[in-house]
Amino acid sequence: MANSAYASGLNLDALMVPVQAQTVYAAQENSLYLPGTMIPMVNVPAGSATAQVAVMGSVAATAISSEAAPGVDFDTVLPTDTKKTITLELIAARTVLRDFGGVDVADMSRIMGNAISSSVDTKISAEMANLTQQEITDANLLHEFYEAVGAIRAAGETGPLNAIVSAAAYKEFMEHIGSSAFSNADVQNAAMRTGQIGVLAGVNCYVSSFLNDTNTGVTGTKAAIFSADAMRGAIQGGVNVEVERRASAVGNDVVASIAFGIETLDATRGILLKDAA
């Protein structure tokens, strides 16, 4: 099939400079989630297009104060179990880079790779709409933040928590942190110096442009707070960036791809903060 959208000095004159630095000017960012530190990633072996994640219920331990009868074991317990199936989706980005002009293939590879990272973060942000939604009614956004952390803890989550703050809500968070309520506090000094929100109430906070009303489908999206067990991702082989010679185009094919899926496991272990309608 004919395709005229080939990149070269004929139509990408902005890249035709004596020395081309490896810089991406599109508003992309490396994925917050692909490393698997905030949302664990299940590795799916070749030959499978899905991952099955077991969600195990808790059990009560028995206190043994005396032996009912010699040689008699105490009662066994069996935890409840449910399964969540994560279906992989193939995400890919492709361009053809013609020889003309000598554009560095490495630059285009980074652009294609960033497109994959952007798509993954967009899909994960959309999945956050399935977390428990909490409407913001307090003018102080941090009060709602603390309330959300308390609600997650009350639901039984004792592990580490992470928070993703929308770019639109970043200003509000920073203004509250910069107020007299945090006067001379370490978090205020660090936030004002570096521009990073840092750690609030033991929660690691990050800012993402992908957490927004459009991606979540939730009006007034402000932030998402969750534990590692709230969601689970599935990945097969990681992010692939391949360059292949394409003689008919007098250049190279540059293709980036990933097989990826995301699923909510337990909505009570995460909260999506949103403005009250």
PDB file of C-alpha atoms in Angstrom:
ATOM      1  CA  MET A   1       0.000   0.000   0.000  1.00  0.00           C
ATOM      2  CA  ALA A   2       1.406   3.377  -0.982  1.00  0.00           C
ATOM      3  CA  ASN A   3       2.456   5.624   1.882  1.00  0.00           C
ATOM      4  CA  SER A   4       3.872   9.099   1.292  1.00  0.00           C
ATOM      5  CA  ALA A   5       4.462   9.947   4.956  1.00  0.00           C
ATOM      6  CA  TYR A   6       8.184   9.204   4.902  1.00  0.00           C
ATOM      7  CA  ALA A   7      10.440  11.392   7.022  1.00  0.00           C
ATOM      8  CA  SER A   8      13.426  13.021   5.347  1.00  0.00           C
ATOM      9  CA  GLY A   9      15.034  16.329   4.569  1.00  0.00           C
ATOM     10  CA  LEU A  10      12.231  16.855   2.054  1.00  0.00           C
ATOM     11  CA  ASN A  11       9.595  17.382   4.730  1.00  0.00           C
ATOM     12  CA  LEU A  12      11.410  17.633   8.110  1.00  0.00           C
ATOM     13  CA  ASP A  13      13.493  20.718   7.435  1.00  0.00           C
ATOM     14  CA  ALA A  14      13.513  21.578  11.173  1.00  0.00           C
ATOM     15  CA  LEU A  15      15.785  18.595  11.748  1.00  0.00           C
ATOM     16  CA  MET A  16      18.230  19.608   9.029  1.00  0.00           C
ATOM     17  CA  VAL A  17      20.892  21.347  11.108  1.00  0.00           C
ATOM     18  CA  PRO A  18      24.681  20.815  11.179  1.00  0.00           C
ATOM     19  CA  VAL A  19      24.563  18.982  14.531  1.00  0.00           C
ATOM     20  CA  GLN A  20      21.346  17.350  15.702  1.00  0.00           C
ATOM     21  CA  ALA A  21      21.193  16.804  19.473  1.00  0.00           C
ATOM     22  CA  GLN A  22      19.131  13.882  20.788  1.00  0.00           C
ATOM     23  CA  THR A  23      16.359  16.010  22.212  1.00  0.00           C
ATOM     24  CA  VAL A  24      12.628  15.437  21.982  1.00  0.00           C
ATOM     25  CA  TYR A  25      10.700  18.669  21.923  1.00  0.00           C
ATOM     26  CA  ALA A  26       7.276  17.087  21.874  1.00  0.00           C
ATOM     27  CA  ALA A  27       5.601  17.186  25.276  1.00  0.00           C
ATOM     28  CA  GLN A  28       6.481  13.608  26.158  1.00  0.00           C
ATOM     29  CA  GLU A  29       7.823  12.168  29.369  1.00  0.00           C
ATOM     30  CA  ASN A  30       9.289   8.828  30.306  1.00  0.00           C
ATOM     31  CA  SER A  31       6.718   6.450  31.710  1.00  0.00           C
ATOM     32  CA  LEU A  32       6.105   6.671  35.449  1.00  0.00           C
ATOM     33  CA  TYR A  33       4.764   3.144  35.548  1.00  0.00           C
ATOM     34  CA  LEU A  34       6.715   0.887  33.194  1.00  0.00           C
ATOM     35  CA  PRO A  35       9.583   0.391  35.694  1.00  0.00           C
ATOM     36  CA  GLY A  36       7.065  -1.416  37.936  1.00  0.00           C
ATOM     37  CA  THR A  37       7.901   0.417  41.161  1.00  0.00           C
ATOM     38  CA  MET A  38       4.449   1.944  41.658  1.00  0.00           C
ATOM     39  CA  ILE A  39       2.352  -0.622  39.787  1.00  0.00           C
ATOM     40  CA  PRO A  40       3.852  -4.126  39.680  1.00  0.00           C
ATOM     41  CA  MET A  41       4.215  -5.633  36.218  1.00  0.00           C
ATOM     42  CA  VAL A  42       3.558  -9.299  35.468  1.00  0.00           C
ATOM     43  CA  ASN A  43       5.833 -10.753  32.792  1.00  0.00           C
ATOM     44  CA  VAL A  44       3.782 -12.687  30.250  1.00  0.00           C
ATOM     45  CA  PRO A  45       5.704 -15.465  28.468  1.00  0.00           C
ATOM     46  CA  ALA A  46       5.719 -15.867  24.716  1.00  0.00           C
ATOM     47  CA  GLY A  47       2.777 -17.914  23.479  1.00  0.00           C
ATOM     48  CA  SER A  48       0.251 -16.226  25.765  1.00  0.00           C
ATOM     49  CA  ALA A  49      -1.807 -13.078  25.237  1.00  0.00           C
ATOM     50  CA  THR A  50      -3.222 -12.835  28.769  1.00  0.00           C
ATOM     51  CA  ALA A  51      -2.045 -12.872  32.377  1.00  0.00           C
ATOM     52  CA  GLN A  52      -4.043 -14.337  35.255  1.00  0.00           C
ATOM     53  CA  VAL A  53      -3.601 -12.647  38.620  1.00  0.00           C
ATOM     54  CA  ALA A  54      -4.874 -14.314  41.774  1.00  0.00           C
ATOM     55  CA  VAL A  55      -6.588 -12.047  44.308  1.00  0.00           C
ATOM     56  CA  MET A  56      -6.406 -13.859  47.648  1.00  0.00           C
ATOM     57  CA  GLY A  57      -8.657 -13.097  50.593  1.00  0.00           C
ATOM     58  CA  SER A  58      -7.345 -12.755  54.122  1.00  0.00           C
ATOM     59  CA  VAL A  59      -7.709 -15.475  56.757  1.00  0.00           C
ATOM     60  CA  ALA A  60      -7.900 -15.362  60.549  1.00  0.00           C
ATOM     61  CA  ALA A  61      -5.145 -16.974  62.590  1.00  0.00           C
ATOM     62  CA  THR A  62      -6.017 -19.299  65.473  1.00  0.00           C
ATOM     63  CA  ALA A  63      -4.697 -18.799  68.970  1.00  0.00           C
ATOM     64  CA  ILE A  64      -3.862 -22.199  70.511  1.00  0.00           C
ATOM     65  CA  SER A  65      -4.119 -22.135  74.301  1.00  0.00           C
ATOM     66  CA  SER A  66      -4.513 -25.840  74.903  1.00  0.00           C
ATOM     67  CA  GLU A  67      -4.613 -29.103  72.981  1.00  0.00           C
ATOM     68  CA  ALA A  68      -8.113 -30.425  72.434  1.00  0.00           C
ATOM     69  CA  ALA A  69      -6.956 -33.997  72.170  1.00  0.00           C
ATOM     70  CA  PRO A  70      -3.510 -35.620  71.934  1.00  0.00           C
ATOM     71  CA  GLY A  71      -2.227 -35.728  68.353  1.00  0.00           C
ATOM     72  CA  VAL A  72      -5.134 -33.730  66.908  1.00  0.00           C
ATOM     73  CA  ASP A  73      -4.278 -30.951  64.460  1.00  0.00           C
ATOM     74  CA  PHE A  74      -6.024 -27.626  64.781  1.00  0.00           C
ATOM     75  CA  ASP A  75      -8.458 -26.631  62.038  1.00  0.00           C
ATOM     76  CA  THR A  76      -7.146 -25.574  58.647  1.00  0.00           C
ATOM     77  CA  VAL A  77      -8.339 -22.484  56.833  1.00  0.00           C
ATOM     78  CA  LEU A  78      -8.663 -21.875  53.122  1.00  0.00           C
ATOM     79  CA  PRO A  79      -8.471 -18.302  51.823  1.00  0.00           C
ATOM     80  CA  THR A  80     -11.017 -17.132  49.311  1.00  0.00           C
ATOM     81  CA  ASP A  81      -9.624 -16.571  45.859  1.00  0.00           C
ATOM     82  CA  THR A  82     -10.733 -14.790  42.745  1.00  0.00           C
ATOM     83  CA  LYS A  83      -8.861 -14.216  39.526  1.00  0.00           C
ATOM     84  CA  LYS A  84      -8.387 -11.211  37.340  1.00  0.00           C
ATOM     85  CA  THR A  85      -7.448 -11.660  33.698  1.00  0.00           C
ATOM     86  CA  ILE A  86      -5.276  -8.993  32.104  1.00  0.00           C
ATOM     87  CA  THR A  87      -5.494  -8.984  28.330  1.00  0.00           C
ATOM     88  CA  LEU A  88      -2.454  -7.750  26.456  1.00  0.00           C
ATOM     89  CA  GLU A  89      -2.822  -5.125  23.758  1.00  0.00           C
ATOM     90  CA  LEU A  90      -0.194  -4.513  21.105  1.00  0.00           C
ATOM     91  CA  ILE A  91       0.775  -0.831  21.005  1.00  0.00           C
ATOM     92  CA  ALA A  92       3.048   0.352  18.205  1.00  0.00           C
ATOM     93  CA  ALA A  93       4.397   3.489  16.541  1.00  0.00           C
ATOM     94  CA  ARG A  94       6.156   3.549  13.154  1.00  0.00           C
ATOM     95  CA  THR A  95       7.868   5.949  10.807  1.00  0.00           C
ATOM     96  CA  VAL A  96      10.084   5.632   7.747  1.00  0.00           C
ATOM     97  CA  LEU A  97      13.278   7.669   7.808  1.00  0.00           C
ATOM     98  CA  ARG A  98      14.733   8.310   4.357  1.00  0.00           C
ATOM     99  CA  ASP A  99      18.453   8.555   3.829  1.00  0.00           C
ATOM    100  CA  PHE A 100      18.185  12.046   2.407  1.00  0.00           C
ATOM    101  CA  GLY A 101      19.365  14.692   4.886  1.00  0.00           C
ATOM    102  CA  GLY A 102      21.124  12.325   7.231  1.00  0.00           C
ATOM    103  CA  VAL A 103      18.669  12.539  10.146  1.00  0.00           C
ATOM    104  CA  ASP A 104      20.024  10.525  13.080  1.00  0.00           C
ATOM    105  CA  VAL A 105      18.061   7.275  13.437  1.00  0.00           C
ATOM    106  CA  ALA A 106      18.653   7.409  17.204  1.00  0.00           C
ATOM    107  CA  ASP A 107      16.632  10.632  17.448  1.00  0.00           C
ATOM    108  CA  MET A 108      13.664   9.108  15.644  1.00  0.00           C
ATOM    109  CA  SER A 109      13.951   5.947  17.734  1.00  0.00           C
ATOM    110  CA  ARG A 110      13.630   8.007  20.911  1.00  0.00           C
ATOM    111  CA  ILE A 111      10.564   9.776  19.538  1.00  0.00           C
ATOM    112  CA  MET A 112       8.917   6.455  18.694  1.00  0.00           C
ATOM    113  CA  GLY A 113       9.866   5.035  22.096  1.00  0.00           C
ATOM    114  CA  ASN A 114       8.408   8.046  23.876  1.00  0.00           C
ATOM    115  CA  ALA A 115       5.182   7.558  21.934  1.00  0.00           C
ATOM    116  CA  ILE A 116       4.919   4.080  23.468  1.00  0.00           C
ATOM    117  CA  SER A 117       5.611   5.392  26.982  1.00  0.00           C
ATOM    118  CA  SER A 118       2.982   8.085  26.487  1.00  0.00           C
ATOM    119  CA  SER A 119       0.398   5.514  25.372  1.00  0.00           C
ATOM    120  CA  VAL A 120       1.096   3.273  28.378  1.00  0.00           C
ATOM    121  CA  ASP A 121       0.762   6.152  30.849  1.00  0.00           C
ATOM    122  CA  THR A 122      -2.465   7.232  29.156  1.00  0.00           C
ATOM    123  CA  LYS A 123      -3.966   3.748  29.502  1.00  0.00           C
ATOM    124  CA  ILE A 124      -2.960   3.463  33.151  1.00  0.00           C
ATOM    125  CA  SER A 125      -4.402   6.902  33.874  1.00  0.00           C
ATOM    126  CA  ALA A 126      -7.677   5.798  32.278  1.00  0.00           C
ATOM    127  CA  GLU A 127      -7.699   2.685  34.498  1.00  0.00           C
ATOM    128  CA  MET A 128      -7.465   4.884  37.599  1.00  0.00           C
ATOM    129  CA  ALA A 129     -11.080   5.884  37.011  1.00  0.00           C
ATOM    130  CA  ASN A 130     -11.983   2.429  38.383  1.00  0.00           C
ATOM    131  CA  LEU A 131     -10.501   3.237  41.789  1.00  0.00           C
ATOM    132  CA  THR A 132     -12.827   4.420  44.563  1.00  0.00           C
ATOM    133  CA  GLN A 133     -13.848   7.970  43.681  1.00  0.00           C
ATOM    134  CA  GLN A 134     -13.881  10.652  46.376  1.00  0.00           C
ATOM    135  CA  GLU A 135     -15.437  14.043  45.763  1.00  0.00           C
ATOM    136  CA  ILE A 136     -13.568  17.106  46.989  1.00  0.00           C
ATOM    137  CA  THR A 137     -15.731  19.380  49.105  1.00  0.00           C
ATOM    138  CA  ASP A 138     -13.026  21.104  51.168  1.00  0.00           C
ATOM    139  CA  ALA A 139     -11.339  24.231  49.815  1.00  0.00           C
ATOM    140  CA  ASN A 140      -8.042  22.892  51.160  1.00  0.00           C
ATOM    141  CA  LEU A 141      -7.028  20.126  48.759  1.00  0.00           C
ATOM    142  CA  LEU A 142      -4.544  18.694  51.254  1.00  0.00           C
ATOM    143  CA  HIS A 143      -7.349  18.041  53.747  1.00  0.00           C
ATOM    144  CA  GLU A 144      -9.035  15.849  51.134  1.00  0.00           C
ATOM    145  CA  PHE A 145      -5.680  14.224  50.406  1.00  0.00           C
ATOM    146  CA  TYR A 146      -5.255  13.241  54.054  1.00  0.00           C
ATOM    147  CA  GLU A 147      -8.837  12.007  54.223  1.00  0.00           C
ATOM    148  CA  ALA A 148      -8.237   9.780  51.198  1.00  0.00           C
ATOM    149  CA  VAL A 149      -5.098   8.323  52.783  1.00  0.00           C
ATOM    150  CA  GLY A 150      -7.088   7.610  55.947  1.00  0.00           C
ATOM    151  CA  ALA A 151      -9.855   5.909  53.945  1.00  0.00           C
ATOM    152  CA  ILE A 152      -7.348   3.618  52.207  1.00  0.00           C
ATOM    153  CA  ARG A 153      -5.744   2.740  55.544  1.00  0.00           C
ATOM    154  CA  ALA A 154      -9.162   2.103  57.094  1.00  0.00           C
ATOM    155  CA  ALA A 155      -9.891  -0.370  54.278  1.00  0.00           C
ATOM    156  CA  GLY A 156      -6.972  -2.473  55.516  1.00  0.00           C
ATOM    157  CA  GLU A 157      -4.081  -1.332  53.342  1.00  0.00           C
ATOM    158  CA  THR A 158      -0.898  -1.065  55.416  1.00  0.00           C
ATOM    159  CA  GLY A 159       1.690  -1.008  52.631  1.00  0.00           C
ATOM    160  CA  PRO A 160       3.382   1.953  50.936  1.00  0.00           C
ATOM    161  CA  LEU A 161       1.195   4.406  49.020  1.00  0.00           C
ATOM    162  CA  ASN A 162       1.894   6.518  45.942  1.00  0.00           C
ATOM    163  CA  ALA A 163       0.035   9.538  44.639  1.00  0.00           C
ATOM    164  CA  ILE A 164      -0.209  10.919  41.127  1.00  0.00           C
ATOM    165  CA  VAL A 165      -1.199  14.580  41.058  1.00  0.00           C
ATOM    166  CA  SER A 166      -2.679  15.979  37.873  1.00  0.00           C
ATOM    167  CA  ALA A 167      -0.770  18.801  36.236  1.00  0.00           C
ATOM    168  CA  ALA A 168      -3.896  20.959  36.605  1.00  0.00           C
ATOM    169  CA  ALA A 169      -3.944  20.423  40.387  1.00  0.00           C
ATOM    170  CA  TYR A 170      -0.200  20.917  40.867  1.00  0.00           C
ATOM    171  CA  LYS A 171      -0.593  24.646  41.536  1.00  0.00           C
ATOM    172  CA  GLU A 172      -3.116  24.011  44.329  1.00  0.00           C
ATOM    173  CA  PHE A 173      -0.886  21.445  46.026  1.00  0.00           C
ATOM    174  CA  MET A 174       2.158  23.702  45.883  1.00  0.00           C
ATOM    175  CA  GLU A 175       0.234  26.705  47.209  1.00  0.00           C
ATOM    176  CA  HIS A 176      -1.007  24.724  50.210  1.00  0.00           C
ATOM    177  CA  ILE A 177       2.462  23.347  50.875  1.00  0.00           C
ATOM    178  CA  GLY A 178       3.849  26.880  50.634  1.00  0.00           C
ATOM    179  CA  SER A 179       1.328  28.224  53.145  1.00  0.00           C
ATOM    180  CA  SER A 180       1.952  28.944  56.828  1.00  0.00           C
ATOM    181  CA  ALA A 181       0.590  25.492  57.700  1.00  0.00           C
ATOM    182  CA  PHE A 182       3.901  24.037  56.512  1.00  0.00           C
ATOM    183  CA  SER A 183       6.058  26.894  57.751  1.00  0.00           C
ATOM    184  CA  ASN A 184       9.718  25.842  58.104  1.00  0.00           C
ATOM    185  CA  ALA A 185       8.776  22.208  57.508  1.00  0.00           C
ATOM    186  CA  ASP A 186      11.216  20.014  55.599  1.00  0.00           C
ATOM    187  CA  VAL A 187       8.593  19.195  52.982  1.00  0.00           C
ATOM    188  CA  GLN A 188       7.978  22.898  52.348  1.00  0.00           C
ATOM    189  CA  ASN A 189      11.655  23.713  52.001  1.00  0.00           C
ATOM    190  CA  ALA A 190      12.225  20.789  49.636  1.00  0.00           C
ATOM    191  CA  ALA A 191       9.113  21.527  47.557  1.00  0.00           C
ATOM    192  CA  MET A 192       9.884  25.226  47.179  1.00  0.00           C
ATOM    193  CA  ARG A 193      13.510  24.494  46.296  1.00  0.00           C
ATOM    194  CA  THR A 194      13.023  21.670  43.797  1.00  0.00           C
ATOM    195  CA  GLY A 195       9.427  22.169  42.629  1.00  0.00           C
ATOM    196  CA  GLN A 196       8.616  18.575  43.574  1.00  0.00           C
ATOM    197  CA  ILE A 197       5.766  17.826  45.952  1.00  0.00           C
ATOM    198  CA  GLY A 198       7.805  15.135  47.727  1.00  0.00           C
ATOM    199  CA  VAL A 199       6.361  12.968  50.500  1.00  0.00           C
ATOM    200  CA  LEU A 200       3.080  13.877  52.209  1.00  0.00           C
ATOM    201  CA  ALA A 201       1.666  11.763  55.040  1.00  0.00           C
ATOM    202  CA  GLY A 202       4.106   9.029  54.067  1.00  0.00           C
ATOM    203  CA  VAL A 203       2.862   9.047  50.474  1.00  0.00           C
ATOM    204  CA  ASN A 204       5.296   9.523  47.593  1.00  0.00           C
ATOM    205  CA  CYS A 205       3.823  12.163  45.281  1.00  0.00           C
ATOM    206  CA  TYR A 206       4.428  12.582  41.548  1.00  0.00           C
ATOM    207  CA  VAL A 207       2.998  14.874  38.890  1.00  0.00           C
ATOM    208  CA  SER A 208       1.732  13.603  35.551  1.00  0.00           C
ATOM    209  CA  SER A 209       0.205  15.396  32.605  1.00  0.00           C
ATOM    210  CA  PHE A 210      -1.540  12.150  31.634  1.00  0.00           C
ATOM    211  CA  LEU A 211      -3.835  12.147  34.680  1.00  0.00           C
ATOM    212  CA  ASN A 212      -6.571  14.438  33.433  1.00  0.00           C
ATOM    213  CA  ASP A 213     -10.298  14.573  32.733  1.00  0.00           C
ATOM    214  CA  THR A 214      -9.869  13.400  29.143  1.00  0.00           C
ATOM    215  CA  ASN A 215      -7.925  10.243  29.981  1.00  0.00           C
ATOM    216  CA  THR A 216      -9.883   9.214  33.083  1.00  0.00           C
ATOM    217  CA  GLY A 217     -13.285  10.259  31.769  1.00  0.00           C
ATOM    218  CA  VAL A 218     -13.935  11.748  35.226  1.00  0.00           C
ATOM    219  CA  THR A 219     -14.688  15.465  35.411  1.00  0.00           C
ATOM    220  CA  GLY A 220     -12.533  17.365  37.884  1.00  0.00           C
ATOM    221  CA  THR A 221      -9.780  14.757  38.218  1.00  0.00           C
ATOM    222  CA  LYS A 222      -7.232  16.029  40.751  1.00  0.00           C
ATOM    223  CA  ALA A 223      -5.124  13.135  42.029  1.00  0.00           C
ATOM    224  CA  ALA A 224      -4.983   9.384  42.466  1.00  0.00           C
ATOM    225  CA  ILE A 225      -3.648   7.713  45.619  1.00  0.00           C
ATOM    226  CA  PHE A 226      -3.076   3.973  45.561  1.00  0.00           C
ATOM    227  CA  SER A 227      -1.050   1.046  46.840  1.00  0.00           C
ATOM    228  CA  ALA A 228       0.834  -1.480  44.734  1.00  0.00           C
ATOM    229  CA  ASP A 229      -2.029  -3.960  45.135  1.00  0.00           C
ATOM    230  CA  ALA A 230      -4.694  -1.640  43.726  1.00  0.00           C
ATOM    231  CA  MET A 231      -3.741  -2.318  40.104  1.00  0.00           C
ATOM    232  CA  ARG A 232      -1.569  -4.724  38.194  1.00  0.00           C
ATOM    233  CA  GLY A 233       0.055  -4.387  34.802  1.00  0.00           C
ATOM    234  CA  ALA A 234       1.084  -7.109  32.367  1.00  0.00           C
ATOM    235  CA  ILE A 235       3.903  -6.811  29.888  1.00  0.00           C
ATOM    236  CA  GLN A 236       5.500  -9.110  27.336  1.00  0.00           C
ATOM    237  CA  GLY A 237       9.107  -8.498  26.385  1.00  0.00           C
ATOM    238  CA  GLY A 238       9.300  -4.820  27.357  1.00  0.00           C
ATOM    239  CA  VAL A 239       9.495  -1.890  24.963  1.00  0.00           C
ATOM    240  CA  ASN A 240      10.970  -2.873  21.606  1.00  0.00           C
ATOM    241  CA  VAL A 241      12.528  -0.389  19.210  1.00  0.00           C
ATOM    242  CA  GLU A 242      13.614  -1.883  15.880  1.00  0.00           C
ATOM    243  CA  VAL A 243      15.258  -0.357  12.848  1.00  0.00           C
ATOM    244  CA  GLU A 244      14.985  -2.207   9.546  1.00  0.00           C
ATOM    245  CA  ARG A 245      16.323  -1.283   6.147  1.00  0.00           C
ATOM    246  CA  ARG A 246      13.555  -0.412   3.667  1.00  0.00           C
ATOM    247  CA  ALA A 247      15.086  -0.273   0.223  1.00  0.00           C
ATOM    248  CA  SER A 248      11.906   0.737  -1.576  1.00  0.00           C
ATOM    249  CA  ALA A 249      11.730   3.881   0.555  1.00  0.00           C
ATOM    250  CA  VAL A 250      15.468   4.519   0.307  1.00  0.00           C
ATOM    251  CA  GLY A 251      15.677   4.542   4.067  1.00  0.00           C
ATOM    252  CA  ASN A 252      14.879   2.722   7.281  1.00  0.00           C
ATOM    253  CA  ASP A 253      11.738   1.591   9.049  1.00  0.00           C
ATOM    254  CA  VAL A 254      11.716   2.657  12.707  1.00  0.00           C
ATOM    255  CA  VAL A 255       9.149   0.749  14.764  1.00  0.00           C
ATOM    256  CA  ALA A 256       8.544   0.877  18.522  1.00  0.00           C
ATOM    257  CA  SER A 257       6.104  -1.501  20.188  1.00  0.00           C
ATOM    258  CA  ILE A 258       4.985  -3.072  23.431  1.00  0.00           C
ATOM    259  CA  ALA A 259       2.485  -5.747  24.447  1.00  0.00           C
ATOM    260  CA  PHE A 260       0.815  -4.282  27.525  1.00  0.00           C
ATOM    261  CA  GLY A 261      -2.319  -4.564  29.663  1.00  0.00           C
ATOM    262  CA  ILE A 262      -3.619  -3.045  32.921  1.00  0.00           C
ATOM    263  CA  GLU A 263      -6.361  -4.129  35.325  1.00  0.00           C
ATOM    264  CA  THR A 264      -7.752  -2.919  38.649  1.00  0.00           C
ATOM    265  CA  LEU A 265      -7.453  -5.608  41.336  1.00  0.00           C
ATOM    266  CA  ASP A 266      -8.899  -3.909  44.408  1.00  0.00           C
ATOM    267  CA  ALA A 267     -10.592  -0.524  44.077  1.00  0.00           C
ATOM    268  CA  THR A 268     -10.611   0.011  47.867  1.00  0.00           C
ATOM    269  CA  ARG A 269      -6.805   0.201  47.879  1.00  0.00           C
ATOM    270  CA  GLY A 270      -6.873   3.366  45.806  1.00  0.00           C
ATOM    271  CA  ILE A 271      -8.834   6.609  45.614  1.00  0.00           C
ATOM    272  CA  LEU A 272      -9.338   9.041  42.752  1.00  0.00           C
ATOM    273  CA  LEU A 273      -9.833  12.588  44.031  1.00  0.00           C
ATOM    274  CA  LYS A 274     -12.202  14.670  41.927  1.00  0.00           C
ATOM    275  CA  ASP A 275     -14.049  17.963  42.222  1.00  0.00           C
ATOM    276  CA  ALA A 276     -17.618  17.713  43.441  1.00  0.00           C
ATOM    277  CA  ALA A 277     -20.059  18.058  40.572  1.00  0.00           C
TER     278      ALA A 277
END
